[in-house]
Structures are given as C-alpha cells and as structure tokens.
PDB file of C-alpha atoms and ligand atoms in Angstrom:
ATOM      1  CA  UNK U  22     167.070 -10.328 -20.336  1.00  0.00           C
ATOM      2  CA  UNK U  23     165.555  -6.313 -19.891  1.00  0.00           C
ATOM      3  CA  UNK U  24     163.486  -5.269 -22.505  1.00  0.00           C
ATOM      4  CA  UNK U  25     166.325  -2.865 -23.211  1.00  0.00           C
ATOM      5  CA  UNK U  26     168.686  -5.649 -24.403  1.00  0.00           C
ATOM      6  CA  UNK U  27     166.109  -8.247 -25.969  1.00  0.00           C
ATOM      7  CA  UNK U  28     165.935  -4.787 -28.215  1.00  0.00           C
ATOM      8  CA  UNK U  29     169.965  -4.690 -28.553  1.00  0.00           C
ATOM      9  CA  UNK U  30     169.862  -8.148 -29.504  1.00  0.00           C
ATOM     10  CA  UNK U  31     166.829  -8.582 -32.118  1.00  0.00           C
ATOM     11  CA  UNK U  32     167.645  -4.867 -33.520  1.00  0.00           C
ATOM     12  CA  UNK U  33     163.709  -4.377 -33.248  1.00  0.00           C
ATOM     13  CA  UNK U  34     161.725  -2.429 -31.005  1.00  0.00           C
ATOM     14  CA  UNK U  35     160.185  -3.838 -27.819  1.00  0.00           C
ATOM     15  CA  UNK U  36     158.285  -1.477 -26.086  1.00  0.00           C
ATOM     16  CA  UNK U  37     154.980  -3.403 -25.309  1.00  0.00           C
ATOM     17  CA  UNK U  38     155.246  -4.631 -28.825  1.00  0.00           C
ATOM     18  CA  UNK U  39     152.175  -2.659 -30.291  1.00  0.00           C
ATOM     19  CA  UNK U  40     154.342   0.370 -31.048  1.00  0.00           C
ATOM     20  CA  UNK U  41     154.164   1.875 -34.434  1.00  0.00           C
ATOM     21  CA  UNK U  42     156.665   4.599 -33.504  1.00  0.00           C
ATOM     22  CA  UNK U  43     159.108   3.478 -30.567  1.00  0.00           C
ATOM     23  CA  UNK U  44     161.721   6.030 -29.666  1.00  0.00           C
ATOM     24  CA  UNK U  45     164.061   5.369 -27.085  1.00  0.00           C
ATOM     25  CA  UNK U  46     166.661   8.160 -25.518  1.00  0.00           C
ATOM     26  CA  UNK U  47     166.454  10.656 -28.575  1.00  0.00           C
ATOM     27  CA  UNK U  48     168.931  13.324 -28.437  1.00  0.00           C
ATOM     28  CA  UNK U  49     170.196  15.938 -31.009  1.00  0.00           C
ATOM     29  CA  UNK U  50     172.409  19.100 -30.810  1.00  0.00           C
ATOM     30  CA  UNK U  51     172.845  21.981 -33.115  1.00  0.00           C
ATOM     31  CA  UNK U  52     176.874  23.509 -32.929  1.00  0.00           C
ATOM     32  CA  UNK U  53     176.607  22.217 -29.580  1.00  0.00           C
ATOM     33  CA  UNK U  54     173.215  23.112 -28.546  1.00  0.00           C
ATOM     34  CA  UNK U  55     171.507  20.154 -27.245  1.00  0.00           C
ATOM     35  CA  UNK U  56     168.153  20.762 -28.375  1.00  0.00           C
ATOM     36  CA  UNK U  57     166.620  17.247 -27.524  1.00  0.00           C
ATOM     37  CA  UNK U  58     167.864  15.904 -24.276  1.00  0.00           C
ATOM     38  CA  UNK U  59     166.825  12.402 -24.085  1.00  0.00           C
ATOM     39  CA  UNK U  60     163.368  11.322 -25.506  1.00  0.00           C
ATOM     40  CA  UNK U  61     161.629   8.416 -25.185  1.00  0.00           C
ATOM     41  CA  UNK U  62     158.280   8.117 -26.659  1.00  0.00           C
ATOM     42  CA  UNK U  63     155.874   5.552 -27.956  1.00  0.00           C
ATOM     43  CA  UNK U  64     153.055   5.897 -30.488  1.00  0.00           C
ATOM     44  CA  UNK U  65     150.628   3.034 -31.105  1.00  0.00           C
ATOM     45  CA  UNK U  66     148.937   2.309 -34.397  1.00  0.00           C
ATOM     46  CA  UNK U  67     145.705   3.930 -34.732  1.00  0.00           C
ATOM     47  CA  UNK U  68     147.036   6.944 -32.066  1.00  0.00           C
ATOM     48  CA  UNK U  69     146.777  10.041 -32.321  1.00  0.00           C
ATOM     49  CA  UNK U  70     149.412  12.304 -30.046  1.00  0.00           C
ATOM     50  CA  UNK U  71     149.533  16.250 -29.573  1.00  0.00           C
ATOM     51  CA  UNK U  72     153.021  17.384 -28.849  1.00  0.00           C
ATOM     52  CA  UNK U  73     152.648  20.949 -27.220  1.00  0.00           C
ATOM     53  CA  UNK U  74     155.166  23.155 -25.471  1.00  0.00           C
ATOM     54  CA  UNK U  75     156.683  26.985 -25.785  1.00  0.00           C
ATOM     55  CA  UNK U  76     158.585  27.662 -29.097  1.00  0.00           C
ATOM     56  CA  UNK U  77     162.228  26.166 -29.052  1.00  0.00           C
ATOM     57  CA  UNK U  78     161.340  23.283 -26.467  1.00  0.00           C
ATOM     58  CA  UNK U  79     162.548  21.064 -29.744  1.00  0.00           C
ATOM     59  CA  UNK U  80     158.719  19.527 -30.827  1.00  0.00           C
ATOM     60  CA  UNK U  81     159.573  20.424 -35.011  1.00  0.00           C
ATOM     61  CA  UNK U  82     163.254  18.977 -34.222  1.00  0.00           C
ATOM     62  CA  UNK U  83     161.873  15.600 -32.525  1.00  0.00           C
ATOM     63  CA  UNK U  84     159.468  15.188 -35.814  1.00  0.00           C
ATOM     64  CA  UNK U  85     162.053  15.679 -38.755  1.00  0.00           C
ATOM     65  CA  UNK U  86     164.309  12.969 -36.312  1.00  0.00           C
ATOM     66  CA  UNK U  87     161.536  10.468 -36.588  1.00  0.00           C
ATOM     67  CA  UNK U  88     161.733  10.800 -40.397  1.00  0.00           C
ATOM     68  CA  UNK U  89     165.104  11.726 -40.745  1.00  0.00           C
ATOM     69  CA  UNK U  90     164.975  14.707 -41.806  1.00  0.00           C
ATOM     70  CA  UNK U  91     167.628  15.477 -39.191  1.00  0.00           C
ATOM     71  CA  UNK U  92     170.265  12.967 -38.144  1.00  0.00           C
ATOM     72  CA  UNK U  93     169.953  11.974 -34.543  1.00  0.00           C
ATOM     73  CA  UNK U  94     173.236  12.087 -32.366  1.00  0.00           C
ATOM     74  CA  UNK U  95     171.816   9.478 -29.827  1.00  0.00           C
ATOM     75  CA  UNK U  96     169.292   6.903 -29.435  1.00  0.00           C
ATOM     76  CA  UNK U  97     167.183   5.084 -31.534  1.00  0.00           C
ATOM     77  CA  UNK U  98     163.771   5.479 -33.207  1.00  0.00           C
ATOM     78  CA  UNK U  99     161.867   2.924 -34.894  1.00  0.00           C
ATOM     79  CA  UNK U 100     159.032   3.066 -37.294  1.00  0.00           C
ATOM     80  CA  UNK U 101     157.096  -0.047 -37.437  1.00  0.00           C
ATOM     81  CA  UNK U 102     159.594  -2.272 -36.574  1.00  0.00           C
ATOM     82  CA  UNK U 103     162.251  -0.221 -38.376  1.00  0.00           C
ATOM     83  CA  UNK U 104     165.212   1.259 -37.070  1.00  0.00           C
ATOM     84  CA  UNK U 105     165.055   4.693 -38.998  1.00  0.00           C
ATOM     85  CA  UNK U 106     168.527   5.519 -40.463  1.00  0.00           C
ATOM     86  CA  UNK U 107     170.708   3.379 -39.339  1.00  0.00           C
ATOM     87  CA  UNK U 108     171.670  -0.858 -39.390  1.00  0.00           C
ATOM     88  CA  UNK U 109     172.071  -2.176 -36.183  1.00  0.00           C
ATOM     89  CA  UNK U 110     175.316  -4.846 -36.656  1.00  0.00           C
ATOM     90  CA  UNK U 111     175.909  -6.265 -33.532  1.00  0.00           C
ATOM     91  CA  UNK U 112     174.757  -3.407 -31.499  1.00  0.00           C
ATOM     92  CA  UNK U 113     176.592  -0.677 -33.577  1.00  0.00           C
ATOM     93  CA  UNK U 114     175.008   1.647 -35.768  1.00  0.00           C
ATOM     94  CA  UNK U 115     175.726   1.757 -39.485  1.00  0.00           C
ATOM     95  CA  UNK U 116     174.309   5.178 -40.786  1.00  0.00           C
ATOM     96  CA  UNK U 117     172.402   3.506 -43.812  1.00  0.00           C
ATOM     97  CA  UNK U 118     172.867   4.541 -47.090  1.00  0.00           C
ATOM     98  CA  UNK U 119     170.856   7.303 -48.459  1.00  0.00           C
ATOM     99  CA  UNK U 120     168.694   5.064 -50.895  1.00  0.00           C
ATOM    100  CA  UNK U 121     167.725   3.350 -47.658  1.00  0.00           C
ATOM    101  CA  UNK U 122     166.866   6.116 -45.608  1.00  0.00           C
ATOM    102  CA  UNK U 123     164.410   7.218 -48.767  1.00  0.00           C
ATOM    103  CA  UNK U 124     162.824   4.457 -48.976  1.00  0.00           C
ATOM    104  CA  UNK U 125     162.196   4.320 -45.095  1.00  0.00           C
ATOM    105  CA  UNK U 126     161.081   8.246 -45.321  1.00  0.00           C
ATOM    106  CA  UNK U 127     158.403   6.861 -47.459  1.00  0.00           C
ATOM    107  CA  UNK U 128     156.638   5.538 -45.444  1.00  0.00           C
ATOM    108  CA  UNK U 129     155.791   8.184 -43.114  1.00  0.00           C
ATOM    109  CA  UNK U 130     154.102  11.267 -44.664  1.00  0.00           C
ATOM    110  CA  UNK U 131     154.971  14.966 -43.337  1.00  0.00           C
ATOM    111  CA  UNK U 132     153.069  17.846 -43.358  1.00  0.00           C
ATOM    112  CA  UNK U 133     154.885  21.191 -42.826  1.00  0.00           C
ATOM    113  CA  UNK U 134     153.575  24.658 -41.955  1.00  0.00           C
ATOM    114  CA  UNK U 135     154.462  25.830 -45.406  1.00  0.00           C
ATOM    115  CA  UNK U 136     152.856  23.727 -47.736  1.00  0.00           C
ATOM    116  CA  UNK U 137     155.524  23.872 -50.676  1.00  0.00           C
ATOM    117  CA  UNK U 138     153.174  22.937 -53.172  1.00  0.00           C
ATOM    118  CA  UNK U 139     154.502  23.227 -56.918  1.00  0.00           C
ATOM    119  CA  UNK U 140     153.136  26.317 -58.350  1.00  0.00           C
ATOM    120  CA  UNK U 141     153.134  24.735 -61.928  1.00  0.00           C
ATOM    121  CA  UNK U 142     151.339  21.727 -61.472  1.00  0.00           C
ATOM    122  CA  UNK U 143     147.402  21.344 -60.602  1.00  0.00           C
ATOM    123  CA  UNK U 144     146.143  20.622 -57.439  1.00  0.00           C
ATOM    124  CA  UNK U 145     145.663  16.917 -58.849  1.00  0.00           C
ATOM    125  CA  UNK U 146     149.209  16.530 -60.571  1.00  0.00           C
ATOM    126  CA  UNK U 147     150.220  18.033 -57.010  1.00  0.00           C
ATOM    127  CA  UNK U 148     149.044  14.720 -55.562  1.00  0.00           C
ATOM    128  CA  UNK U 149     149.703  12.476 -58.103  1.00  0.00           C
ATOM    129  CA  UNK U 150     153.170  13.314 -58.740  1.00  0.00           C
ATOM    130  CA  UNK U 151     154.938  11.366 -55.960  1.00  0.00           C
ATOM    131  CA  UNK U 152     152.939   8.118 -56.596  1.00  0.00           C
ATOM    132  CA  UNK U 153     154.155   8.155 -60.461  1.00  0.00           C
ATOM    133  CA  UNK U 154     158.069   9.571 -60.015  1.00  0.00           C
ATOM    134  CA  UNK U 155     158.671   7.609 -57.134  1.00  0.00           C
ATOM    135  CA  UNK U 156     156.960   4.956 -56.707  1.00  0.00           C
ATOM    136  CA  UNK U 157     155.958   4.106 -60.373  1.00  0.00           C
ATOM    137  CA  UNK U 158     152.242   3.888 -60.005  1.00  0.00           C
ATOM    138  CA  UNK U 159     150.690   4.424 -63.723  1.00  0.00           C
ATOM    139  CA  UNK U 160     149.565   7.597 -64.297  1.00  0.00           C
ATOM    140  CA  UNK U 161     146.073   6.803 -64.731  1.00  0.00           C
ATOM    141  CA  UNK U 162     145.683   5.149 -61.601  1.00  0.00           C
ATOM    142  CA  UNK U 163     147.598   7.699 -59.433  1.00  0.00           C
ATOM    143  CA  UNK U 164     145.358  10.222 -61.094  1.00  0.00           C
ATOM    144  CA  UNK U 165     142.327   8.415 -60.376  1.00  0.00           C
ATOM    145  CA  UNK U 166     143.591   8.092 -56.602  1.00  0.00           C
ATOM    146  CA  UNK U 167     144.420  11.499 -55.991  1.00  0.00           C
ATOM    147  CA  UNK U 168     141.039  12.873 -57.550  1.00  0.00           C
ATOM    148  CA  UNK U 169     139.635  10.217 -54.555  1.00  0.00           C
ATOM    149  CA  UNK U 170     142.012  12.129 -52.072  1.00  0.00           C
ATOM    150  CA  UNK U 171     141.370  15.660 -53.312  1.00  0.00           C
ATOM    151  CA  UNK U 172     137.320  14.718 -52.915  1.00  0.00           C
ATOM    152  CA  UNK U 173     138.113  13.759 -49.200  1.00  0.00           C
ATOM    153  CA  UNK U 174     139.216  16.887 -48.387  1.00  0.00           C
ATOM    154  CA  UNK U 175     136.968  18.531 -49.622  1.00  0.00           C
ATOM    155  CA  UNK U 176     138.453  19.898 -53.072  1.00  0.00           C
ATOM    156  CA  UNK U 177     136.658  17.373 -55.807  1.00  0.00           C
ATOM    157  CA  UNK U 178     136.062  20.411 -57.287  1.00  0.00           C
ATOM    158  CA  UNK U 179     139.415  21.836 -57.046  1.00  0.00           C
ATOM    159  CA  UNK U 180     141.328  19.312 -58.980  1.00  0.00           C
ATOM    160  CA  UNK U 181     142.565  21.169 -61.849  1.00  0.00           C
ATOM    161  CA  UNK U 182     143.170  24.693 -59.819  1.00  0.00           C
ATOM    162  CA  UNK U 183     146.952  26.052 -59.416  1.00  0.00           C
ATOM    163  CA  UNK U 184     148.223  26.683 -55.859  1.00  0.00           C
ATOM    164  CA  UNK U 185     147.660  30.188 -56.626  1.00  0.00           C
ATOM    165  CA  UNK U 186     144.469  29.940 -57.336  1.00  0.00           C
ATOM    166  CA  UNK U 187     143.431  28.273 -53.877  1.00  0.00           C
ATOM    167  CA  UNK U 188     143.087  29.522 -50.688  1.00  0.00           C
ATOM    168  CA  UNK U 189     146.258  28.775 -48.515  1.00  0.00           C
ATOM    169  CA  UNK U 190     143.186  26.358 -45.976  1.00  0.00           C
ATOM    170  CA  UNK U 191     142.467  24.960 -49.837  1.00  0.00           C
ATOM    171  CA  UNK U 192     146.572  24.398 -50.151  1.00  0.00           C
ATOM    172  CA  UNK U 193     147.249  23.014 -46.921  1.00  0.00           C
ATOM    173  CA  UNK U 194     144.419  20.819 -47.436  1.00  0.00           C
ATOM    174  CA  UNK U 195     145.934  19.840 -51.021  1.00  0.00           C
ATOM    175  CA  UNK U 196     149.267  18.910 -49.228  1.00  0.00           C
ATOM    176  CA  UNK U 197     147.674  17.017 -46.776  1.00  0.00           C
ATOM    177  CA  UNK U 198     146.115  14.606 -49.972  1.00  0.00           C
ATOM    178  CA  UNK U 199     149.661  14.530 -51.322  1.00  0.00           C
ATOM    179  CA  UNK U 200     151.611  12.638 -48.435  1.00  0.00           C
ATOM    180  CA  UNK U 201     148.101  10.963 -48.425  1.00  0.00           C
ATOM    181  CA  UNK U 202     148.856   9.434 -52.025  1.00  0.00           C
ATOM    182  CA  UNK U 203     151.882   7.666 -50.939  1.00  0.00           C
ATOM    183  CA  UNK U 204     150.071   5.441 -48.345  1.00  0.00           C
ATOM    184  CA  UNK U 205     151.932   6.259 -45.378  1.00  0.00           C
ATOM    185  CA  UNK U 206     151.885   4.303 -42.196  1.00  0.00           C
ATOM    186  CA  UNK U 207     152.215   7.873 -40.383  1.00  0.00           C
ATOM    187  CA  UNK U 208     151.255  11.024 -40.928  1.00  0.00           C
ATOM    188  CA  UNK U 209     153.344  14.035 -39.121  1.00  0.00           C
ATOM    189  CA  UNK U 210     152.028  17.767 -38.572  1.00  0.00           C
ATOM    190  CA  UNK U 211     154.422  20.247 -38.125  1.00  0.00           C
ATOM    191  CA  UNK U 212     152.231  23.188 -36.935  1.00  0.00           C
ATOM    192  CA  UNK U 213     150.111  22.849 -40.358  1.00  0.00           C
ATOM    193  CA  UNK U 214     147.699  25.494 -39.385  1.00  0.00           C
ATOM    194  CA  UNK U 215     150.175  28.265 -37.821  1.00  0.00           C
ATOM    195  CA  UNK U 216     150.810  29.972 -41.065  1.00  0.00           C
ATOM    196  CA  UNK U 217     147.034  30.198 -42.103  1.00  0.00           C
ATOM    197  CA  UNK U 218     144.343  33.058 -41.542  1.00  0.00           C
ATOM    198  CA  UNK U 219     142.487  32.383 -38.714  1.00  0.00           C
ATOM    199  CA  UNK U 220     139.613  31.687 -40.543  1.00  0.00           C
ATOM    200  CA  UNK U 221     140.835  29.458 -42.680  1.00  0.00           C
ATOM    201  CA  UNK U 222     142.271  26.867 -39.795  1.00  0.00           C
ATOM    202  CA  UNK U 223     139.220  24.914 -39.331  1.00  0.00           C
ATOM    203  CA  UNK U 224     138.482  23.537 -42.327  1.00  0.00           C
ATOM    204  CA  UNK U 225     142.486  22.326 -42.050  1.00  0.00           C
ATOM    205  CA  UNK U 226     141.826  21.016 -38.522  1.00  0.00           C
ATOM    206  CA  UNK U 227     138.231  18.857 -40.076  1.00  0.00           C
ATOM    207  CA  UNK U 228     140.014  17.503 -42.404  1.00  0.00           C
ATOM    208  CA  UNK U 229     142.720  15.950 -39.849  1.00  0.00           C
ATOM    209  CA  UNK U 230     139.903  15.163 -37.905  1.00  0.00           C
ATOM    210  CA  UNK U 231     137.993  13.303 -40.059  1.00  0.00           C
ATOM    211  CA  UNK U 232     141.381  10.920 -40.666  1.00  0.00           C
ATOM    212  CA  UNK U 233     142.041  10.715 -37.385  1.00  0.00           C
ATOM    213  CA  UNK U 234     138.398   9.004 -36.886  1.00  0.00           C
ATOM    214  CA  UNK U 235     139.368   6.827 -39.899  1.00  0.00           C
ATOM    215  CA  UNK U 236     142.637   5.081 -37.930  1.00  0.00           C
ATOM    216  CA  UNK U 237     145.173   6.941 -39.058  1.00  0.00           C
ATOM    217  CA  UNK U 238     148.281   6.952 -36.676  1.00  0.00           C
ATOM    218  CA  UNK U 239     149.561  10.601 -36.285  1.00  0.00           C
ATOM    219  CA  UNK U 240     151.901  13.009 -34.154  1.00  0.00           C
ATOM    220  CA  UNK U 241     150.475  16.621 -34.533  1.00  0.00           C
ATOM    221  CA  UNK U 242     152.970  19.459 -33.099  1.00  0.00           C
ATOM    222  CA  UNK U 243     150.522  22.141 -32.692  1.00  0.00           C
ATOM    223  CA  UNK U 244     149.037  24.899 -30.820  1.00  0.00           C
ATOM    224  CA  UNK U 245     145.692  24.363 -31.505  1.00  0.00           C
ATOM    225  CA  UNK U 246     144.673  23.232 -28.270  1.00  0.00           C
ATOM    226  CA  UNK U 247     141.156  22.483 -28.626  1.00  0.00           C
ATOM    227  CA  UNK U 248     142.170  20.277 -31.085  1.00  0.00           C
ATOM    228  CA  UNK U 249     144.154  18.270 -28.718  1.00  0.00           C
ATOM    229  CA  UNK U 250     141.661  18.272 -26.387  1.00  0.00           C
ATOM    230  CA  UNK U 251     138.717  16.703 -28.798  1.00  0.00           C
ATOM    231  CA  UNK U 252     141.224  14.586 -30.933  1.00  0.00           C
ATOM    232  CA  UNK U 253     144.095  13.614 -29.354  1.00  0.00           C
ATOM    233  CA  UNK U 254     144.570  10.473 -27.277  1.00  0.00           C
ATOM    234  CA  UNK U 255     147.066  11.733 -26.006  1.00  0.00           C
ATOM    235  CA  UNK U 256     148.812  15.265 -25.451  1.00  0.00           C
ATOM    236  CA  UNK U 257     153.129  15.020 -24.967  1.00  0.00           C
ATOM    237  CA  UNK U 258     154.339  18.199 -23.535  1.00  0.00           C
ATOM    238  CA  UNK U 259     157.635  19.134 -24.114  1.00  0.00           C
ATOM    239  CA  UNK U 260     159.589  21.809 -22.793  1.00  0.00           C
ATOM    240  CA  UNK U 261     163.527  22.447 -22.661  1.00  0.00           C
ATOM    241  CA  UNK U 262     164.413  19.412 -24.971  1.00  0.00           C
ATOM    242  CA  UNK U 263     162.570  17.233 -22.581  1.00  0.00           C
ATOM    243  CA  UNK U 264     158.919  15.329 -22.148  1.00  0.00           C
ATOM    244  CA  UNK U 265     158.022  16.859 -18.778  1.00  0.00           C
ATOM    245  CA  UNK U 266     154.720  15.492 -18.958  1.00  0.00           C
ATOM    246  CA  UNK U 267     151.829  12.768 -21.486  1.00  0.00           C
ATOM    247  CA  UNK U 268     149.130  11.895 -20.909  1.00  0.00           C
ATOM    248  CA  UNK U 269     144.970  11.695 -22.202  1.00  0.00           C
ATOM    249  CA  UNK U 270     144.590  15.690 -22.821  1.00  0.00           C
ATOM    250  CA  UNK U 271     141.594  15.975 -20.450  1.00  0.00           C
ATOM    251  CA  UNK U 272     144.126  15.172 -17.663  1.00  0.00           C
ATOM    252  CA  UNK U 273     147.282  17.001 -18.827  1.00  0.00           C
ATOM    253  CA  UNK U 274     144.926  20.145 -20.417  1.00  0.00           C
ATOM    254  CA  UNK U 275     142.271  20.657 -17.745  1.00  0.00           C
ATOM    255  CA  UNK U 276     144.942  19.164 -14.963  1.00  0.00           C
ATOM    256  CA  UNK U 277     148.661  19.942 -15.605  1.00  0.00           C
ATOM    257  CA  UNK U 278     150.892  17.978 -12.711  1.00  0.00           C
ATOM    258  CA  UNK U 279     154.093  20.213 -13.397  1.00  0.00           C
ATOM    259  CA  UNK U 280     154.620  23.872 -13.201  1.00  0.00           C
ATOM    260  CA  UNK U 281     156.251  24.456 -16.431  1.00  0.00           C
ATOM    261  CA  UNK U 282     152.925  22.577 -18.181  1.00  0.00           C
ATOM    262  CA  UNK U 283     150.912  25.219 -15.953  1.00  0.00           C
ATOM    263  CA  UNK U 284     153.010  28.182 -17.443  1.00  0.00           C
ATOM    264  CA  UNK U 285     152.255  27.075 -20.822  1.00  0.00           C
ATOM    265  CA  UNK U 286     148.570  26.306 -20.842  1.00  0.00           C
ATOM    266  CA  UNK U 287     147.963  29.892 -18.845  1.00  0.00           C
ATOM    267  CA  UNK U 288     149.742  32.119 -21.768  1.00  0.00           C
ATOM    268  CA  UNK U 289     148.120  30.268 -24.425  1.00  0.00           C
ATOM    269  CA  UNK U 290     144.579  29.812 -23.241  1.00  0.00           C
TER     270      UNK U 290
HETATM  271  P1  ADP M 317     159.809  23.937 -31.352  1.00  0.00           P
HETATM  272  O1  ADP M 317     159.289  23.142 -32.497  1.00  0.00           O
HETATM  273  O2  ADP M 317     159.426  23.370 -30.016  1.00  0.00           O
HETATM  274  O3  ADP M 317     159.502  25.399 -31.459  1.00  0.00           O
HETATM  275  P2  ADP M 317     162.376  23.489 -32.565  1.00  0.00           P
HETATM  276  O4  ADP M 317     162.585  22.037 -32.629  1.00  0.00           O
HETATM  277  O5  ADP M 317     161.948  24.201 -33.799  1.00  0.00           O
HETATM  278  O6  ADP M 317     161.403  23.833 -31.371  1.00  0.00           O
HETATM  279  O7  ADP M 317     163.717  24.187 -32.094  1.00  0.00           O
HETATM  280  C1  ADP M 317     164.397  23.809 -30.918  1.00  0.00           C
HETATM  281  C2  ADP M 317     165.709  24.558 -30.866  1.00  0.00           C
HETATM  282  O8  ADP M 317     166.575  24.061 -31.879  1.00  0.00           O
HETATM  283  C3  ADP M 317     165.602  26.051 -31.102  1.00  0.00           C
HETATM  284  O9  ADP M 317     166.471  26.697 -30.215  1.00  0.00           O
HETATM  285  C4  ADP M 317     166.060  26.208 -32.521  1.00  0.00           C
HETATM  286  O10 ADP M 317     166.641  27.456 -32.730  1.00  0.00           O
HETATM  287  C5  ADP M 317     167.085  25.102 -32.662  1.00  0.00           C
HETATM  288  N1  ADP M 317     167.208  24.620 -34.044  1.00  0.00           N
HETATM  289  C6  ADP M 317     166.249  23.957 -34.736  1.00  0.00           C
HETATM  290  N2  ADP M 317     166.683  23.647 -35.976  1.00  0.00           N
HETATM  291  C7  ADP M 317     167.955  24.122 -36.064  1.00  0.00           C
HETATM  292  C8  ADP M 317     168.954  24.118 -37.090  1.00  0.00           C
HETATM  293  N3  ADP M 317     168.726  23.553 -38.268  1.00  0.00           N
HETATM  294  N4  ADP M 317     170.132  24.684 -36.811  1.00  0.00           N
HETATM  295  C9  ADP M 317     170.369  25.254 -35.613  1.00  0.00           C
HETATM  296  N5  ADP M 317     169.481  25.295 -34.598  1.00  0.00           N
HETATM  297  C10 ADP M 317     168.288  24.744 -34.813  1.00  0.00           C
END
C-alpha cells in the first residue's frame, strides 16, 4: 500500500510518522483566486520553520488553514495526528461541527501581527482569561500560571498594567504568554514583529527565541531574516501559492537554488 493510501485508510497522517503538523496538497481560493496551489509540508515536534516569501505568495493564508481559521478547499492537514476540520468517513470529508473544530483550534496557539489584547483587562487577566472561560481552570491557579508566563517574558513586573499602558514590544510579548496559557502543542507567528517600532522587535524576537530553545514546535511567517537564519531549522519559501524551495536556512539564505528565492533575499537584505 503507498503511504498515500495507508493515510486514506487509517484517516491519520503518515508522513515519516514523527510529524506534528503533516499537510498534504493544501489548496485555497478566494472568489476564485487560488491563493494556495498545492502545499505539502511537514513540521516535526520540537521544529522550528521560517516561512518567507514576497507579500501575497499566501504564507498568513497557509497558517490560519492549519488552524482553521480559513476553510481549506483541498487537501488535508493534520495536527498531531488530527485531521483539522474535517472527519474522514471512508475517505470522504465531513466538515466537523464547529464545537469540534474549537476544541481542535485549541490546541495550537496563534500569534497575529496585531496583538488584540483586551484593553480592559490587566496584562495578567489578559493571560488568564482563556484558561478560566474556556477551559475551566480555577481562577487561582490560572492566575498563578500566567504571573509564571508574564515573568518569562520578561513582564513579572508588568502584571497588573493595561495594554495601554505597555509598550506595543511589552503587548506583543503579553500575547505571546496568552496562547502560552492554554498549553498549546504549536505555536504560530503571523509576522508578530511587522507592526512594531524597530526598536522594539528584539525583545519580541528573544522572547521567541528563548521558547524555541525550550522545544517548542513553531511555524514563524516572518521577515526577520536573521532570525531565520539563527533560529530556524528550517526556512520554507513560498512564492505564488507555492513552496518553491525548504530547507536548513544557512543553505536556502546564504545559497538560494531558484531564481525567484534569489529575487527575494536581494530586495530584502
Ligand atoms: P502573504 O502572507 O504571503 O503576504 P496572504 O496569505 O496574506 O499572503 O495573501 C495571499 C493572497 O490571498 C493575497 O493576494 C491576498 O490578497 C489574498 N487574500 C488573503 N486573505 C483573503 C481574504 N480573506 N479574502 C480575499 N483574498 C484574500
């Protein structure tokens, strides 16, 4: 039997088996536009993977599929060992209900560009909110936990500050703690330092460093490429709704194979 249909058959993810993400022919359209044009990636637990590429090559739209935040018209993804949105019944796909697609969303925690922090609550009811509303930790023991994750990055003396009273580094850094809180088994980073002052990006970047060194699994979209190049395992560059090219970033950084990767690395270095 190929790999392909042991998958079809056992409705879990192959790959090589160590996958923590496993995406296999990804595609999604917009009114027509096909934004993502068949994507196949793999993420193993503990990995940490840079996608780059220009603006519209679909890198945001490929994260919000892997936590269905947007629907997927084709493929599959799987989160450790999960097929994300749908029920696979005899090799057709049952859009799951929304309760199940929460629950699966969970698991993975997101980190936007914006950091949508509520302006009302403190940086540590911020973080402890999730924990409490949805997943019913007591309140005393999310509160303890998120004090713990607001000292990690950095803001143990922050706790009781209001979003407006932080720096927008101090906020990103505060929204990093909160999909922290839930636990997840992945962490996704939509561009999380593109809408900060320059100065202000490398405490972000430290902080996502420093979990990075302590296992965490994570798919950065980003254009921080010296990041990339001293954290990543591996850089994914995407361009046109495509992969064109993955590999360790000292390789694909310092020694592009494809012209388009070229293009890219020469306007943005
Ligand atoms: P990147 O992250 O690489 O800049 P995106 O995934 O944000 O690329 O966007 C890829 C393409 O998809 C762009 O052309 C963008 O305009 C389009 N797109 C993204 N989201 C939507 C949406 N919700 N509706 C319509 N088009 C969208």
């Amino acid at each position: 039997m190929s790999p392909e249909l042991a998958q079809e058959a056992t409705g879990r993810p192959t790959g090589d088996g160590t996958s923590l993400v496993h995406a296999v022919n990804v595609t999604k359209s917009f009114y027509g536009n096909q934004v993502l044009k068949g994507i196949d990636l793999d993420v193993h637990e503990g990995e940490v993977v840079c996608l780059l590429g220009p603006s519209g090559s679909g890198k945001t739209t490929f994260l919000r599929c892997i936590n269905q935040l947007e629907t997927i018209n084709g493929g599959r993804i799987w989160v450790d060992g999960d097929l994300m949105g749908y029920e696979d019944r005899g090799g057709t796909l049952h859009r799951l209900a929304d309760k199940k697609i929460a629950a699966q969303r969970r698991e993975i925690g997101m980190v936007f560009q914006r950091f949508n922090l509520f302006p009302h609550m403190t940086a540590l009811e911020n973080v402890a909110e999730a924990p409490v509303h949805v997943k019913g930790v007591d309140k005393k023991t999310a509160r303890a936990e998120a004090r713990e994750l607001l000292e990690r990055v950095g803001l143990g003396e922050r706790c009781d500050h209001y979003p407006a009273q932080l720096s927008g580094g101090q906020q990103q850094r505060v929204a990093i703690a909160r999909a922290l809180a839930m636990k997840p088994k992945l962490m996704l980073f939509d561009e999380p330092t593109s809408a900060l002052d320059p100065e202000l990006v490398g405490e972000v970047l430290e902080v996502m460093r420093e979990l990075a060194e302590g296992g965490m699994t994570m798919i950065v979209v980003t254009h921080e490429i010296a990041f990339a190049r001293d954290v990543a395992d591996r850089v994914v560059f995407m361009d046109g709704g495509v992969v064109v090219e993955q590999g360790p970033p000292r390789e694909v950084i310092a020694k592009p194979q494809h012209e388009r990767t070229r293009a890219f690395l020469r306007r943005i270095l």
